[in-house]
């Protein structure tokens, strides 16, 4: 099993550009989520979804959009990239409805210049 | 903001030593999880705890869910070089189901 697959692994954007970070899981998990990891701050929840067609905001949602049209995919869109969005982004999925015991992807390292 | 205080921030230990790290909060948690992250990888779940007072082991790792539900600790016994990495606690706040809150991590270095 591939588990949770994120693409791309690395990305450099110019300020103001938009892009979509892709996330796919093959474990048939209903719960999926996006986190950002910044030095010394652990992981912070951006958005999450408890099933297809359902999304909700986490701790730091501003500047990001998500949609969940299928169980497998949960893309994260940056609408207008800012240097403050330079970070490592992780997608995760869980078989638990509460999102616990999450499986994480390998991450996308994003730099906004 | 950050609601979990994880300590220590970093640790340097000799191979074979035991190590302990903990997370505390002023808020009550329903779930405590411990993850390990290797460089360039995503976090991997080590132990999950669901009941106050619960003590769970996974090989050389032992974790406990504090009685007050506001803290948890992770112990690693007889450390080996592959224990190197960043260890994170994470939990689900009472009243914030479906959202994980992470500590800031403990960077563990094991010296030969």
Short mmCIF file of C-alpha atoms in Angstrom, two decimals:
data_model
loop_
_atom_site.label_atom_id
_atom_site.label_comp_id
_atom_site.label_asym_id
_atom_site.label_seq_id
_atom_site.Cartn_x
_atom_site.Cartn_y
_atom_site.Cartn_z
CA UNK A 1 0.00 0.00 0.00
CA UNK A 2 1.18 3.50 -0.79
CA UNK A 3 -0.57 4.98 2.26
CA UNK A 4 -0.71 8.78 2.04
CA UNK A 5 0.94 10.27 -1.05
CA UNK A 6 1.73 13.96 -1.37
CA UNK A 7 2.91 15.80 -4.46
CA UNK A 8 5.04 17.70 -5.14
CA UNK A 9 7.80 17.09 -2.57
CA UNK A 10 9.36 20.52 -3.15
CA UNK A 11 7.96 23.74 -4.62
CA UNK A 12 9.13 27.32 -4.97
CA UNK A 13 6.50 29.98 -5.61
CA UNK A 14 6.62 33.69 -6.17
CA UNK A 15 4.52 35.91 -3.93
CA UNK A 16 1.01 36.14 -5.31
CA UNK A 17 1.08 32.88 -7.26
CA UNK A 18 -1.46 30.19 -6.60
CA UNK A 19 -0.96 26.47 -6.50
CA UNK A 20 -2.50 23.20 -5.35
CA UNK A 21 -0.81 20.66 -3.12
CA UNK A 22 -2.08 17.20 -3.88
CA UNK A 23 -2.84 14.49 -1.33
CA UNK A 24 -4.17 11.00 -1.97
CA UNK A 25 -4.71 8.02 0.30
CA UNK A 26 -5.50 4.43 -0.59
CA UNK A 27 -6.64 3.23 2.84
CA UNK A 28 -10.30 4.18 2.40
CA UNK A 29 -10.08 6.57 5.35
CA UNK A 30 -12.95 8.98 5.79
CA UNK A 31 -10.92 11.51 7.80
CA UNK A 32 -8.22 13.57 6.10
CA UNK A 33 -6.36 16.67 7.21
CA UNK A 34 -3.67 19.19 6.33
CA UNK A 35 -1.01 20.52 8.70
CA UNK A 36 1.83 22.95 8.38
CA UNK A 37 5.07 22.51 10.28
CA UNK A 38 7.25 25.47 11.15
CA UNK A 39 10.50 25.35 13.14
CA UNK A 40 9.92 25.10 16.88
CA UNK A 41 6.14 25.10 16.54
CA UNK A 42 5.15 21.51 15.96
CA UNK A 43 2.32 20.85 13.51
CA UNK A 44 -0.69 23.11 13.20
CA UNK A 45 -3.98 22.02 11.67
CA UNK A 46 -5.06 23.97 8.58
CA UNK A 47 -8.22 22.20 7.38
CA UNK A 48 -9.76 18.80 7.82
CA UNK A 49 -12.48 16.65 6.31
CA UNK A 50 -14.57 13.90 7.88
CA UNK A 51 -15.79 12.59 4.52
CA UNK A 52 -16.44 13.42 0.90
CA UNK A 53 -18.22 16.75 0.56
CA UNK A 54 -17.46 17.82 4.14
CA UNK A 55 -14.64 20.15 5.17
CA UNK A 56 -13.94 22.30 8.19
CA UNK A 57 -11.35 24.79 9.40
CA UNK A 58 -8.54 24.03 11.76
CA UNK A 59 -6.30 26.34 13.74
CA UNK A 60 -4.69 28.24 10.84
CA UNK A 61 -7.05 28.21 7.81
CA UNK A 62 -6.50 31.70 6.41
CA UNK A 63 -5.02 31.78 2.92
CA UNK A 64 -5.89 28.15 2.18
CA UNK A 65 -8.83 26.41 0.56
CA UNK A 66 -9.75 22.73 0.46
CA UNK A 67 -12.36 20.53 -1.15
CA UNK A 68 -13.16 16.84 -0.82
CA UNK A 69 -14.91 15.46 -3.87
CA UNK A 70 -13.75 11.86 -3.33
CA UNK A 71 -12.75 9.76 -0.34
CA UNK A 72 -9.24 9.33 -1.75
CA UNK A 73 -8.22 12.92 -2.52
CA UNK A 74 -7.91 16.06 -0.41
CA UNK A 75 -6.10 18.88 -2.26
CA UNK A 76 -4.93 22.05 -0.52
CA UNK A 77 -5.04 25.28 -2.50
CA UNK A 78 -2.98 28.36 -1.81
CA UNK A 79 -4.94 31.23 -3.27
CA UNK A 80 -2.25 33.94 -3.35
CA UNK A 81 1.03 32.74 -1.87
CA UNK A 82 2.76 34.86 0.75
CA UNK A 83 6.23 34.47 2.31
CA UNK A 84 4.51 33.62 5.61
CA UNK A 85 3.25 30.44 3.94
CA UNK A 86 6.79 29.13 3.56
CA UNK A 87 6.59 25.88 5.50
CA UNK A 88 6.49 22.11 5.29
CA UNK A 89 2.98 20.85 4.63
CA UNK A 90 1.76 17.44 5.72
CA UNK A 91 -1.37 15.62 4.71
CA UNK A 92 -2.75 12.93 6.99
CA UNK A 93 -5.58 10.45 7.04
CA UNK A 94 -7.21 8.40 9.77
CA UNK A 95 -9.60 5.49 10.10
CA UNK A 96 -10.97 7.12 13.26
CA UNK A 97 -13.87 9.55 12.97
CA UNK A 98 -12.14 11.83 15.48
CA UNK A 99 -8.97 11.99 13.36
CA UNK A 100 -6.77 10.35 15.95
CA UNK A 101 -4.02 7.87 15.08
CA UNK A 102 -3.40 9.78 11.85
CA UNK A 103 -1.12 8.44 9.11
CA UNK A 104 1.04 11.16 7.56
CA UNK A 105 2.43 11.67 4.09
CA UNK A 106 6.08 12.56 3.50
CA UNK A 107 5.40 16.26 3.25
CA UNK A 108 5.74 19.10 0.73
CA UNK A 109 8.42 21.69 1.37
CA UNK A 110 7.11 25.02 0.06
CA UNK A 111 9.15 28.18 -0.27
CA UNK A 112 7.49 31.47 -1.20
CA UNK A 113 9.87 34.17 -2.40
CA UNK B 1 -2.17 29.24 20.02
CA UNK B 2 0.03 26.51 21.43
CA UNK B 3 -1.84 24.66 24.20
CA UNK B 4 0.67 21.88 24.77
CA UNK B 5 3.99 22.40 26.52
CA UNK B 6 6.48 19.73 25.53
CA UNK B 7 9.81 19.33 27.30
CA UNK B 8 12.66 19.12 26.99
CA UNK B 9 13.16 20.87 23.66
CA UNK B 10 16.26 18.76 22.96
CA UNK B 11 18.20 15.97 24.58
CA UNK B 12 21.66 14.51 24.09
CA UNK B 13 22.07 11.05 25.61
CA UNK B 14 24.53 8.18 25.47
CA UNK B 15 23.56 4.99 23.71
CA UNK B 16 22.05 2.61 26.24
CA UNK B 17 20.63 5.32 28.48
CA UNK B 18 16.96 5.74 29.28
CA UNK B 19 15.19 8.95 28.31
CA UNK B 20 11.98 10.61 29.40
CA UNK B 21 9.99 13.46 27.87
CA UNK B 22 6.62 14.90 28.72
CA UNK B 23 3.78 17.13 27.65
CA UNK B 24 1.63 19.26 29.89
CA UNK B 25 -1.33 21.51 29.38
CA UNK B 26 -3.70 23.65 31.38
CA UNK B 27 -6.55 22.04 29.42
CA UNK B 28 -8.07 18.58 29.62
CA UNK B 29 -7.36 16.13 26.82
CA UNK B 30 -9.45 13.13 25.77
CA UNK B 31 -6.65 11.46 23.82
CA UNK B 32 -2.86 11.52 23.94
CA UNK B 33 -0.70 10.36 21.06
CA UNK B 34 3.07 10.13 20.67
CA UNK B 35 4.72 10.43 17.25
CA UNK B 36 8.29 10.21 15.97
CA UNK B 37 9.55 12.13 12.96
CA UNK B 38 12.72 11.25 11.07
CA UNK B 39 14.42 13.88 8.87
CA UNK B 40 12.54 14.48 5.62
CA UNK B 41 9.66 12.24 6.65
CA UNK B 42 6.21 12.64 8.09
CA UNK B 43 5.46 11.78 11.73
CA UNK B 44 4.86 8.12 12.54
CA UNK B 45 2.54 7.06 15.36
CA UNK B 46 4.27 5.33 18.27
CA UNK B 47 1.64 5.04 20.99
CA UNK B 48 -2.01 6.05 21.44
CA UNK B 49 -3.61 6.57 24.87
CA UNK B 50 -7.35 6.93 25.50
CA UNK B 51 -7.97 6.63 29.24
CA UNK B 52 -6.70 8.62 32.21
CA UNK B 53 -4.05 6.61 34.02
CA UNK B 54 -3.49 4.31 31.04
CA UNK B 55 0.07 3.00 30.72
CA UNK B 56 0.97 1.51 27.33
CA UNK B 57 4.17 0.00 25.98
CA UNK B 58 5.46 -0.50 22.47
CA UNK B 59 8.76 -2.36 22.65
CA UNK B 60 11.23 -0.13 24.49
CA UNK B 61 8.74 2.74 24.56
CA UNK B 62 6.30 3.35 27.40
CA UNK B 63 3.78 6.16 27.60
CA UNK B 64 1.22 7.19 30.18
CA UNK B 65 -1.96 9.26 30.10
CA UNK B 66 -1.87 11.44 33.21
CA UNK B 67 -4.53 11.03 35.89
CA UNK B 68 -5.52 14.69 35.63
CA UNK B 69 -5.85 14.29 31.82
CA UNK B 70 -3.62 17.33 31.43
CA UNK B 71 -0.32 15.57 30.86
CA UNK B 72 1.45 12.60 29.34
CA UNK B 73 4.97 11.24 29.34
CA UNK B 74 7.01 9.03 27.03
CA UNK B 75 9.93 6.90 28.22
CA UNK B 76 12.46 5.22 25.97
CA UNK B 77 14.60 2.56 27.59
CA UNK B 78 18.08 1.43 26.52
CA UNK B 79 18.34 3.97 23.69
CA UNK B 80 19.90 2.98 20.37
CA UNK B 81 21.16 5.12 17.47
CA UNK B 82 17.95 4.71 15.44
CA UNK B 83 16.00 6.42 18.24
CA UNK B 84 17.38 9.73 16.92
CA UNK B 85 14.63 12.01 15.70
CA UNK B 86 11.97 14.45 16.82
CA UNK B 87 9.30 13.16 19.17
CA UNK B 88 5.94 14.88 19.27
CA UNK B 89 3.08 14.59 21.66
CA UNK B 90 -0.37 15.28 20.29
CA UNK B 91 -3.79 15.27 21.82
CA UNK B 92 -7.43 15.93 21.32
CA UNK B 93 -8.74 18.64 23.59
CA UNK B 94 -12.00 18.00 25.34
CA UNK B 95 -14.50 20.00 23.30
CA UNK B 96 -12.37 19.97 20.16
CA UNK B 97 -13.02 16.49 18.85
CA UNK B 98 -11.66 15.78 15.37
CA UNK B 99 -8.73 18.13 15.82
CA UNK B 100 -5.24 17.17 16.96
CA UNK B 101 -3.10 19.66 18.87
CA UNK B 102 0.65 19.04 18.67
CA UNK B 103 3.46 19.86 21.06
CA UNK B 104 6.53 21.62 19.71
CA UNK B 105 8.64 18.46 19.76
CA UNK B 106 11.69 17.00 21.53
CA UNK B 107 14.82 16.59 19.40
CA UNK B 108 16.63 13.46 20.58
CA UNK B 109 20.29 12.83 19.78
CA UNK B 110 21.87 9.51 20.77
CA UNK B 111 25.64 9.58 21.09
CA UNK B 112 27.62 6.38 20.47
#
